[in-house]
mmCIF file of C-alpha atoms and ligand atoms in Angstrom:
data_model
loop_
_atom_site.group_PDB
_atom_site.id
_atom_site.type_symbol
_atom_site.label_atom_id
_atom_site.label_comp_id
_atom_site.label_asym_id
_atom_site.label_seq_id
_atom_site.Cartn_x
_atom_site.Cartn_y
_atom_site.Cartn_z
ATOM 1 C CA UNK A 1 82.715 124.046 99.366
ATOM 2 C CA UNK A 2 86.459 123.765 99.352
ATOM 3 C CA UNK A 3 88.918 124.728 101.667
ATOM 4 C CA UNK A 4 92.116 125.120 100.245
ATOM 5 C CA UNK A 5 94.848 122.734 100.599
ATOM 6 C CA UNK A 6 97.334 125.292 100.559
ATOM 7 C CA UNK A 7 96.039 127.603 103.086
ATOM 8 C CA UNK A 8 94.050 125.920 105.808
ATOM 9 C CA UNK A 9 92.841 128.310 109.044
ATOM 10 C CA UNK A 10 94.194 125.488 111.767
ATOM 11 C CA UNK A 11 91.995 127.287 114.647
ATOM 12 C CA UNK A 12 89.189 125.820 113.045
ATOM 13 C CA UNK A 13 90.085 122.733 114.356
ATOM 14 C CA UNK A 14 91.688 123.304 117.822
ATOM 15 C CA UNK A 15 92.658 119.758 118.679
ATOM 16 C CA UNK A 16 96.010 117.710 118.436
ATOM 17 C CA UNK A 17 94.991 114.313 117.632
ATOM 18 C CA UNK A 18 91.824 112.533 115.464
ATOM 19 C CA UNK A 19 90.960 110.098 118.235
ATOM 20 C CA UNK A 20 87.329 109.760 117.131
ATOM 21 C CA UNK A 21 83.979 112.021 116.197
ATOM 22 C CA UNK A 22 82.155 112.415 119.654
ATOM 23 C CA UNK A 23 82.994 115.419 120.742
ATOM 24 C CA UNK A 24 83.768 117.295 117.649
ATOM 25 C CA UNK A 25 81.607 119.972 116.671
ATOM 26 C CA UNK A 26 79.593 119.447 113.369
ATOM 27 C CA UNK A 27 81.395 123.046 112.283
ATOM 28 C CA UNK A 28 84.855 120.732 112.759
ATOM 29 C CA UNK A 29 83.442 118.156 111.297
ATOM 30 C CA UNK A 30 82.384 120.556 108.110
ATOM 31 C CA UNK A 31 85.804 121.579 108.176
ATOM 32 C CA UNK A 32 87.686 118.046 108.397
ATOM 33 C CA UNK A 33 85.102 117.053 104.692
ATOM 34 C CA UNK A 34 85.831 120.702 102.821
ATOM 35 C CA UNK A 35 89.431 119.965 103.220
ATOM 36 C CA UNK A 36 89.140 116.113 101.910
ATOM 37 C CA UNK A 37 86.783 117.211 99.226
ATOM 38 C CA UNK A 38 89.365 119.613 98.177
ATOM 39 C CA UNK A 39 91.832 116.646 97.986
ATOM 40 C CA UNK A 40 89.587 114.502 96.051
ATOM 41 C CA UNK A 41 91.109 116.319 92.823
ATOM 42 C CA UNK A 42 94.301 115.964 93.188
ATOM 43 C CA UNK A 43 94.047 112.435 93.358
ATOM 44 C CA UNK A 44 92.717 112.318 90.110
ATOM 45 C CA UNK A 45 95.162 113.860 88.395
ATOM 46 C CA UNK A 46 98.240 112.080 87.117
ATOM 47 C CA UNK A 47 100.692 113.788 89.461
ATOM 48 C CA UNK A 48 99.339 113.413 92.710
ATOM 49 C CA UNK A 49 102.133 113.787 94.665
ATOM 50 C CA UNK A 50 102.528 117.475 96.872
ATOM 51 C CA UNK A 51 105.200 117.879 99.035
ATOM 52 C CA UNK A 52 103.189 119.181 101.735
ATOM 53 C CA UNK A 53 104.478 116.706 104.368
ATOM 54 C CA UNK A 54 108.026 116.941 102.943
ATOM 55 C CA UNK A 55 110.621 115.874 105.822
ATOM 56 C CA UNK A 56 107.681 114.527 108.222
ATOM 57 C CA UNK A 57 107.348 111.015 109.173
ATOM 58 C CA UNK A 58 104.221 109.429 109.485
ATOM 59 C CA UNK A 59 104.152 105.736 111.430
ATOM 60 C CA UNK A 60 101.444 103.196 110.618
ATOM 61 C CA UNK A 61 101.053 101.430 113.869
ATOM 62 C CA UNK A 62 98.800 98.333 113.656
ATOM 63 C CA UNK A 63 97.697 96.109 116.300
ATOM 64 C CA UNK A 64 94.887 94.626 114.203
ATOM 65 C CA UNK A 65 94.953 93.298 110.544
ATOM 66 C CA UNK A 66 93.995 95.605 107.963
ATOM 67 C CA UNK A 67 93.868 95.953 104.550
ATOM 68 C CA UNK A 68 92.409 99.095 103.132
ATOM 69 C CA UNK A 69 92.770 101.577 106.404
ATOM 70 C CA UNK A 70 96.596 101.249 106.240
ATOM 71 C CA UNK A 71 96.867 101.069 102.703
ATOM 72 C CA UNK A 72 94.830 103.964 102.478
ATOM 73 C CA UNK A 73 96.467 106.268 105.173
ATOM 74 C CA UNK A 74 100.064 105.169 103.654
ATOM 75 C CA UNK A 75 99.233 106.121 100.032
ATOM 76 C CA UNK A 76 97.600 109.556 101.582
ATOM 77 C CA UNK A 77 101.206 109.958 103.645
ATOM 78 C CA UNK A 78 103.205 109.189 100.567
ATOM 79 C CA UNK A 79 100.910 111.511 98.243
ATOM 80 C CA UNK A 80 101.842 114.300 101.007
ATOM 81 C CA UNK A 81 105.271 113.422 100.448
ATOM 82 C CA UNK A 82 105.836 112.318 103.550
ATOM 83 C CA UNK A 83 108.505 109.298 104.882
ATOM 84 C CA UNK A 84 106.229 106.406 106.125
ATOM 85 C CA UNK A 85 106.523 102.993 108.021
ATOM 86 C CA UNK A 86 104.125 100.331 108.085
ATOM 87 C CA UNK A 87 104.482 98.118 112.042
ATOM 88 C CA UNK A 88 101.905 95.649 112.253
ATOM 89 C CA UNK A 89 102.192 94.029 116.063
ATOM 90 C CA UNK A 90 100.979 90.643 117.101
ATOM 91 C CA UNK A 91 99.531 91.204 120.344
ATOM 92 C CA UNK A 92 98.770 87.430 120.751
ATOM 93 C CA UNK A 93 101.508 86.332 122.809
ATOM 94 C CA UNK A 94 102.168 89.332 125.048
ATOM 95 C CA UNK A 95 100.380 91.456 127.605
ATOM 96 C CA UNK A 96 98.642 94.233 125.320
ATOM 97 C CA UNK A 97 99.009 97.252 127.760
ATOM 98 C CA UNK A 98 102.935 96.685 128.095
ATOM 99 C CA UNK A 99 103.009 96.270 124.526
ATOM 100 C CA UNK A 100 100.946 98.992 123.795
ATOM 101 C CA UNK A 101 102.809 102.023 126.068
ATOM 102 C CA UNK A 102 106.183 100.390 125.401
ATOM 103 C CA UNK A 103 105.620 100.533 121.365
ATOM 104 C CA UNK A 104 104.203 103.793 121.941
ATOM 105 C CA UNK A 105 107.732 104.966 124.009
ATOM 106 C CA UNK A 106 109.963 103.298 121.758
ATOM 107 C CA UNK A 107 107.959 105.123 118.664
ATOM 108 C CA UNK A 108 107.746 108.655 120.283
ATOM 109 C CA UNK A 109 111.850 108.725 120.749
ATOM 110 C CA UNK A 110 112.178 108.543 116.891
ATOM 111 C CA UNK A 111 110.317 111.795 117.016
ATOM 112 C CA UNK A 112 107.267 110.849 114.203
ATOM 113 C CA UNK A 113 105.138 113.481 113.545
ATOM 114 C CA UNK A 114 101.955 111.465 112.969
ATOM 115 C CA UNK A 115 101.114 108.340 114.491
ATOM 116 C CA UNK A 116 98.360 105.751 112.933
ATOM 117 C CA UNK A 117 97.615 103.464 115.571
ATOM 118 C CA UNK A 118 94.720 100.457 114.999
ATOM 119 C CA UNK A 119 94.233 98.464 118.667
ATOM 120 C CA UNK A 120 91.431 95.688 119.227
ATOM 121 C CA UNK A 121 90.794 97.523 122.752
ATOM 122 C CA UNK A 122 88.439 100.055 123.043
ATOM 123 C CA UNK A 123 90.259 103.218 124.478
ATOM 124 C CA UNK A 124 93.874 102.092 123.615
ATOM 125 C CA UNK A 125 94.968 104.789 121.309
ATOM 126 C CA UNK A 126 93.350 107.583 123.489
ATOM 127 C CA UNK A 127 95.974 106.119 125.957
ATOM 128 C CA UNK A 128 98.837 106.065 123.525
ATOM 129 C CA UNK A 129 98.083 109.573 122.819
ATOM 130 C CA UNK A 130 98.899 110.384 126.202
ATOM 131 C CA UNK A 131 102.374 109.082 126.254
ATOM 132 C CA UNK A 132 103.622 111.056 122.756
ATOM 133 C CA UNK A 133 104.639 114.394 121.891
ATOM 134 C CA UNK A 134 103.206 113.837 117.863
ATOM 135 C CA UNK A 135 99.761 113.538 116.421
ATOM 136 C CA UNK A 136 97.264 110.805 116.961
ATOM 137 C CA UNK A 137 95.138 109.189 114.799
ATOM 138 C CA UNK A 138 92.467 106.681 115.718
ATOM 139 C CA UNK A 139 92.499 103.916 112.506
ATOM 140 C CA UNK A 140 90.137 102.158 114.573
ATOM 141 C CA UNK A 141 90.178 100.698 118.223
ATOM 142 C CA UNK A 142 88.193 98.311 119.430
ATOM 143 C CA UNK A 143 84.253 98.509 118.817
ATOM 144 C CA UNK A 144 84.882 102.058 119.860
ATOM 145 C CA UNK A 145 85.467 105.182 117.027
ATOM 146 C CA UNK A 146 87.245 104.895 113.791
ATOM 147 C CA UNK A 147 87.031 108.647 112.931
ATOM 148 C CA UNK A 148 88.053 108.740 109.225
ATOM 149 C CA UNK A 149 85.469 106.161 108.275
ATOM 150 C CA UNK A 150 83.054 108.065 109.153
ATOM 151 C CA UNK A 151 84.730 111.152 107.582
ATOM 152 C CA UNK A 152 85.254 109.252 104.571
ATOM 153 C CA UNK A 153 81.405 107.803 104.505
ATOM 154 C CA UNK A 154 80.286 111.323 104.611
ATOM 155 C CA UNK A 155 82.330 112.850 102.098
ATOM 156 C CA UNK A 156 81.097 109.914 99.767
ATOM 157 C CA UNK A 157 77.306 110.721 100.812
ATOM 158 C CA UNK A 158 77.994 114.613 100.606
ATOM 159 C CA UNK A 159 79.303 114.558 97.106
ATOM 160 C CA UNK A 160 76.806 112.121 95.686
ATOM 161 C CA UNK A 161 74.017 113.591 97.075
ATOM 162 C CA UNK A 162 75.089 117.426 98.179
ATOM 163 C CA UNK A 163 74.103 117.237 101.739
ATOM 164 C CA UNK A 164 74.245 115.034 104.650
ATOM 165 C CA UNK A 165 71.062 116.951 106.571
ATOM 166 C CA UNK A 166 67.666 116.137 106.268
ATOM 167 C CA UNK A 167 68.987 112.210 105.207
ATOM 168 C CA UNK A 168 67.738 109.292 106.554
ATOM 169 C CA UNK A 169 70.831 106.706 106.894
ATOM 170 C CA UNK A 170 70.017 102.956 107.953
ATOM 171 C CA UNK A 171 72.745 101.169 109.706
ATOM 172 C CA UNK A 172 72.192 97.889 109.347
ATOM 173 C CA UNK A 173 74.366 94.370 110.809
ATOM 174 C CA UNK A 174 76.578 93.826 113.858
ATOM 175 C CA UNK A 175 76.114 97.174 115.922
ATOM 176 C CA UNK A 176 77.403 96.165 118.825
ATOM 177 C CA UNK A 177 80.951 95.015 117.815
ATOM 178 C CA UNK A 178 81.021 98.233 115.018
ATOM 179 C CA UNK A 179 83.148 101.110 115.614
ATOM 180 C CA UNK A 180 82.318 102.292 112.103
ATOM 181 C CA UNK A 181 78.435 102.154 113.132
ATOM 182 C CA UNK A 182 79.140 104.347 116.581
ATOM 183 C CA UNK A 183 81.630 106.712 114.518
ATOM 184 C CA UNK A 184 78.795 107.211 112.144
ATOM 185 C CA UNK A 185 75.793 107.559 114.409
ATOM 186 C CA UNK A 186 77.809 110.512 115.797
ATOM 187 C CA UNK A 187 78.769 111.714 112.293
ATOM 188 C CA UNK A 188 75.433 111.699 110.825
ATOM 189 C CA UNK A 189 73.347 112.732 113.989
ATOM 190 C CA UNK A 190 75.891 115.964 114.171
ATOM 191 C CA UNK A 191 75.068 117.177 110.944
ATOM 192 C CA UNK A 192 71.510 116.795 111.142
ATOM 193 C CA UNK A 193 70.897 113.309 109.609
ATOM 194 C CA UNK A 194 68.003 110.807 110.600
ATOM 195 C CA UNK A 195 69.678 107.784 111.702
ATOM 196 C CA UNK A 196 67.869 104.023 112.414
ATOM 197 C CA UNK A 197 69.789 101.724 113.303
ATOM 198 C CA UNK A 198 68.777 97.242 112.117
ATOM 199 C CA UNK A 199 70.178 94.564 113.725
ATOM 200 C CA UNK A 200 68.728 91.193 115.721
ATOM 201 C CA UNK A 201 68.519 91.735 118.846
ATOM 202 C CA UNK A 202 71.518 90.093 119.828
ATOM 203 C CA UNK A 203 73.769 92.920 117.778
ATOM 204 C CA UNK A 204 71.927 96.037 119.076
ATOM 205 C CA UNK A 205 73.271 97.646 122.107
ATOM 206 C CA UNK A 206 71.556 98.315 125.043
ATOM 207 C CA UNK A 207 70.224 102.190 125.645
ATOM 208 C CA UNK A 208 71.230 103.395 122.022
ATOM 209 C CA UNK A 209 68.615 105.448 121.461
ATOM 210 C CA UNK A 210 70.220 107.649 124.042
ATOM 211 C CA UNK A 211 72.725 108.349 121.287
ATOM 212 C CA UNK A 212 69.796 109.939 119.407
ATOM 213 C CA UNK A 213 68.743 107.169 116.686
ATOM 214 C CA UNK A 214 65.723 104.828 116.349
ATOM 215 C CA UNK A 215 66.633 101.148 116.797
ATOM 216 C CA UNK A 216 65.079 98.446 114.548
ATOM 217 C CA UNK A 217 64.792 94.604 115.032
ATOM 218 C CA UNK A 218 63.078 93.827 111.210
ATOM 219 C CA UNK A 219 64.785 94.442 108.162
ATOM 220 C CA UNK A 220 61.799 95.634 106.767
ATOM 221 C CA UNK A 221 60.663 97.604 108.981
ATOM 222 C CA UNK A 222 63.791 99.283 109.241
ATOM 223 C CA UNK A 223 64.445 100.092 104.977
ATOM 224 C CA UNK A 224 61.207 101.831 104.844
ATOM 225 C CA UNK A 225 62.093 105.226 102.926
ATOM 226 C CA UNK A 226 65.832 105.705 103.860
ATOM 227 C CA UNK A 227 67.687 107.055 101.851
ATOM 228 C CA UNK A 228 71.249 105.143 102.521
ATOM 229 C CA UNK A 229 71.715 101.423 103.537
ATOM 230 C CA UNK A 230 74.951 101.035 105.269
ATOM 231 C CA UNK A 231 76.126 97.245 105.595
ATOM 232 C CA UNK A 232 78.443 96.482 108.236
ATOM 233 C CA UNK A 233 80.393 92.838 108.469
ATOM 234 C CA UNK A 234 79.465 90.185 111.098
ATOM 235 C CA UNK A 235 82.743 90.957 113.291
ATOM 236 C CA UNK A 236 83.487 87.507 114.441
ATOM 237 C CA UNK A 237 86.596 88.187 115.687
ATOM 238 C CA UNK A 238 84.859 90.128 118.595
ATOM 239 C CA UNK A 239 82.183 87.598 119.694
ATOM 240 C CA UNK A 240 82.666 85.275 122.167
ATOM 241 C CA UNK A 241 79.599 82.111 122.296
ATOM 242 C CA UNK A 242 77.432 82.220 119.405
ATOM 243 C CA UNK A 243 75.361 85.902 118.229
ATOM 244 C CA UNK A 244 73.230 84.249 115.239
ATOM 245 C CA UNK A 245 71.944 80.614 114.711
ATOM 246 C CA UNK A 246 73.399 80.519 110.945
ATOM 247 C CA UNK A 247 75.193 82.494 108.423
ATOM 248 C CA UNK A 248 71.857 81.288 106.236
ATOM 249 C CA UNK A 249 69.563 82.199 108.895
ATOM 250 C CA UNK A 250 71.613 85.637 109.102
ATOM 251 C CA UNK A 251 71.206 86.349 105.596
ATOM 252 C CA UNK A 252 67.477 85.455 105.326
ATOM 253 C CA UNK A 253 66.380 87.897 107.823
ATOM 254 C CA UNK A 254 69.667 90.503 107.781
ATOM 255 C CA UNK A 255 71.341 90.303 104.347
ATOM 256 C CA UNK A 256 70.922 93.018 101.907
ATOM 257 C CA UNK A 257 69.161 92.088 98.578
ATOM 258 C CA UNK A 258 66.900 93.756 96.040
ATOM 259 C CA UNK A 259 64.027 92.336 97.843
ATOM 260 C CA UNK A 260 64.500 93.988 101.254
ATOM 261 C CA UNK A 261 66.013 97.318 99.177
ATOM 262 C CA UNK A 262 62.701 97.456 97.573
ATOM 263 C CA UNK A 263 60.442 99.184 100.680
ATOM 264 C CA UNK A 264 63.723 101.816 100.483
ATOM 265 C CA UNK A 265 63.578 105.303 98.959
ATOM 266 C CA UNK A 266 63.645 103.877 95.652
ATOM 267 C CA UNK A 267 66.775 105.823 94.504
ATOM 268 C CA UNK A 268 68.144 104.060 98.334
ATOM 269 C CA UNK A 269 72.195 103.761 97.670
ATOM 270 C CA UNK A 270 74.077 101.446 99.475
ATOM 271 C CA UNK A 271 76.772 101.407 101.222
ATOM 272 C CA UNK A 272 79.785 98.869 103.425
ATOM 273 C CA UNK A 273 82.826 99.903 104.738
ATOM 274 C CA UNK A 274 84.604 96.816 103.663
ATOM 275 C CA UNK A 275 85.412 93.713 103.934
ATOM 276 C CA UNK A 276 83.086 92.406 102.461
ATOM 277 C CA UNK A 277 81.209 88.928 102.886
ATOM 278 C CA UNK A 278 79.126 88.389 100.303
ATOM 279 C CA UNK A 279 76.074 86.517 100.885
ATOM 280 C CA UNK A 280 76.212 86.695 104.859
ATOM 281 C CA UNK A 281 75.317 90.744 105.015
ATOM 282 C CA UNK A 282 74.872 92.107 101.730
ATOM 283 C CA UNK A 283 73.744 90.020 98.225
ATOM 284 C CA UNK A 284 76.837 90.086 95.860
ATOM 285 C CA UNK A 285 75.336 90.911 93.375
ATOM 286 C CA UNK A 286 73.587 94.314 95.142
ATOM 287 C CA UNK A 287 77.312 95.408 95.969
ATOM 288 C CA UNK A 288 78.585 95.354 92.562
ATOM 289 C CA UNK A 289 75.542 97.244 91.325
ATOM 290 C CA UNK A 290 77.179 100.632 90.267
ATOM 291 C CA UNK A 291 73.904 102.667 89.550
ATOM 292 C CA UNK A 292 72.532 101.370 93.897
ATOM 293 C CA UNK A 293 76.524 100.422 95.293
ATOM 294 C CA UNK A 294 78.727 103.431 96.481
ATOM 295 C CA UNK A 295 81.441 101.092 97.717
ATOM 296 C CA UNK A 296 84.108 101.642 95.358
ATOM 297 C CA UNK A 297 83.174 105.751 96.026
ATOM 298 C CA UNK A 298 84.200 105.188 99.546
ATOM 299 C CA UNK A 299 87.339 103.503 99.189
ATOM 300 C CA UNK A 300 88.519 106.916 97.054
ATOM 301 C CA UNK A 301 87.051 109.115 99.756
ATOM 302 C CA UNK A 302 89.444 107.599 102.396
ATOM 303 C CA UNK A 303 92.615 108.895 100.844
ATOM 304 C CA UNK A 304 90.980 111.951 100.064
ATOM 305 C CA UNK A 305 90.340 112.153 103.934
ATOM 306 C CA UNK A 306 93.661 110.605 104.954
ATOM 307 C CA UNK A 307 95.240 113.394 103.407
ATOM 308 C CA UNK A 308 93.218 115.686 104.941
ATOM 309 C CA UNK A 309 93.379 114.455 108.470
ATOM 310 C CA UNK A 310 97.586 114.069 108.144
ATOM 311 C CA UNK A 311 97.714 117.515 106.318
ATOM 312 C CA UNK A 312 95.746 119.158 109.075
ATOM 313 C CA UNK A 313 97.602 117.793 112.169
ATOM 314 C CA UNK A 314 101.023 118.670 110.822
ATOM 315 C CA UNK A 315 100.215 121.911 110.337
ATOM 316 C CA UNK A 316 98.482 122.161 113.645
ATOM 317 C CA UNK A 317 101.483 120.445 115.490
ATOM 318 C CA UNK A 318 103.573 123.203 113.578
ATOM 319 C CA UNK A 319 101.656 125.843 115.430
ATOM 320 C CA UNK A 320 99.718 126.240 118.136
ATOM 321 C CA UNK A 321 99.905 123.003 119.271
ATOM 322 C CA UNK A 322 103.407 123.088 120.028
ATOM 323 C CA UNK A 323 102.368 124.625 122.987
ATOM 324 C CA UNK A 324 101.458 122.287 126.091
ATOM 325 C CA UNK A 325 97.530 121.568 127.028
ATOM 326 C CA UNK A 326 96.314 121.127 123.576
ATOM 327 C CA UNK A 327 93.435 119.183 123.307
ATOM 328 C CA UNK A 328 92.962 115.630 121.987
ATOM 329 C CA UNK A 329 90.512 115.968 118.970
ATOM 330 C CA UNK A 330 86.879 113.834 120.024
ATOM 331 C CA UNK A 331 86.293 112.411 123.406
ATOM 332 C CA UNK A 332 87.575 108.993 124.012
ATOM 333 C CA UNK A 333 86.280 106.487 126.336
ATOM 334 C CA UNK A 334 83.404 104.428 127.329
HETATM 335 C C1 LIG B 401 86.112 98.266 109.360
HETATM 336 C C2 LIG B 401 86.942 98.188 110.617
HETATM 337 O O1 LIG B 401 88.082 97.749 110.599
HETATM 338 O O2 LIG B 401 86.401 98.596 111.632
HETATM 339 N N1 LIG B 401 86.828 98.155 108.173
HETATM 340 C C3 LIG B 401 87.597 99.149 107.690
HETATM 341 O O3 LIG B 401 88.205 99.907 108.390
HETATM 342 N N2 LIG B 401 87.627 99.269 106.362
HETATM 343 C C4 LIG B 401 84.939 97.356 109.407
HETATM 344 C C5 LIG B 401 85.178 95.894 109.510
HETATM 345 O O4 LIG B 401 86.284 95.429 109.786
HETATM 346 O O5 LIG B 401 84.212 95.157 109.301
#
């Protein structure tokens, strides 16, 4: 299953940048978790550092609060060997797109060879990407794609279980403000899992069964025999007006506890990309559970898959990709 982190065949992943998972292949996909399994190893050990990244510089450009993405991706850098720095931007005060392409400019002179970038709008780092000469790397933008996520959600349901085919995976919570749910659907649906998709109807999207999944307005109804409950966080910060009558109300018919687990494939595992509010979308008590919860599972995954992704791109920039017309890596937009 692994690929080796010392000699990785780049053409199997003929892209510059990680901007999300539509439009990756499920063979790149494959590719992108054998490499990250193969890192989960090293990071056990008690030298973890390789100086695969030696002389690179990897920039951790956030335009959005975060706690374990950019922890995560600067631990993987550092574990590489690489130089990073952490920018975290207010965009409150100032026009985001001016921000956004200036940062970018300013960024790109000091030749990086890996850019991180995290935007609240939908499409922003797809732009970004445009106006650099390094790698891109989507840590999340908008309620669009946040690639590694995904990645890292699969690796954790790929080692636990050995395969992501043939599994039935219940998203479950605010769908329409989740990147992590629309990185996942394509994910999962790529490599041959059953996705269904819970939410009231105020946090489904319209049409989304066009993206190949069953939508579900009834917890219940929803559970029955999957085989992985992922929880996703009401994201307030993207609502405007009012989605559910009550956090209590929201809980009752939409939080996670052993009750609603119960019409699940009794060995169900669960699942949340963090952070976490207990008691609004998942029972505290459920997420702390270590023979049901693979929570803490995924936060190891996503250095695992950092490394991966930041290992992969450097090489490729070394390469082929030095070359003009290279690809960006998943479509962006919409
Ligand atoms: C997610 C995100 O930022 O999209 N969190 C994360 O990356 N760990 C989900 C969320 O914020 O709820």
């Amino acid at each position: 299953m692994c690929a080796q982190a010392a000699s990785l065949d780049t053409s199997r992943y003929p892209h510059r940048h990680l901007l999300g998972i539509s439009g990756l292949t499920a063979e790149e996909i494959t590719f992108l978790l054998d490499i990250s399994d193969s890192y989960v190893d090293i990071n056990r050990r008690d030298r973890k550092k390789l100086d695969l990244l030696e002389g690179r510089t990897v920039i951790n450009l956030f335009f959005e609060s975060s706690t374990r993405t950019r922890t995560s991706f600067e631990l993987a850098a550092k574990r590489l060997g690489a130089d990073v720095i952490n920018m975290s931007v207010s965009t409150s005060s100032i026009k985001k797109g001016e921000t956004l392409i200036d940062t970018a400019m300013t960024l790109n002179a000091m030749h990086p060879d890996v850019l991180v970038v995290r935007h609240s709008d939908s499409g922003a780092v797809s732009l970004l990407s445009e106006k650099v000469n390094c790698a891109v790397i989507n840590g999340g933008d908008g309620s669009h794609e946040h690639p590694t996520q995904a990645l890292l959600d699969a690796l954790t349901i790929r080692r636990r279980l050995g395969k992501i085919a043939g599994l039935t995976v219940a998203i479950c919570g605010d769908i329409l403000h989740s990147r992590v749910a629309r990185s996942n659907i394509h994910l999962l649906t790529a490599l041959g899992a059953r996705v269904r998709l819970i939410a009231p109807p105020t946090l489904m999207p319209g049409k989304i069964e066009r993206l190949g999944v069953e939508a579900f307005t009834d917890m219940r109804e929803g559970l029955k025999g999957v085989d992985i409950v992922m929880m996703l966080r009401l994201q307030t910060e993207r609502m405007q007006g009012s989605y559910v009558p009550s956090i209590r109300e929201y809980f009752r018919f939409f939080g996670l506890d052993r009750e609603k687990m119960s019409v699940a494939n009794p060995d169900a595992l669960v699942m949340h990309p963090g952070p976490m509010n207990r008691g609004v979308e998942i029972d505290s008590e459920l997420a702390d559970d270590i023979s049901r919860s693979l929570i803490r599972d995924q936060v190891e995954m996503g250095v695992a898959v950092r490394m991966a992704c930041l290992d992969l791109l450097t090489r490729s920039l070394r390469g082929a990709f030095e070359a003009e017309g290279a690809d960006a890596g998943g479509e962006v937009g919409g």
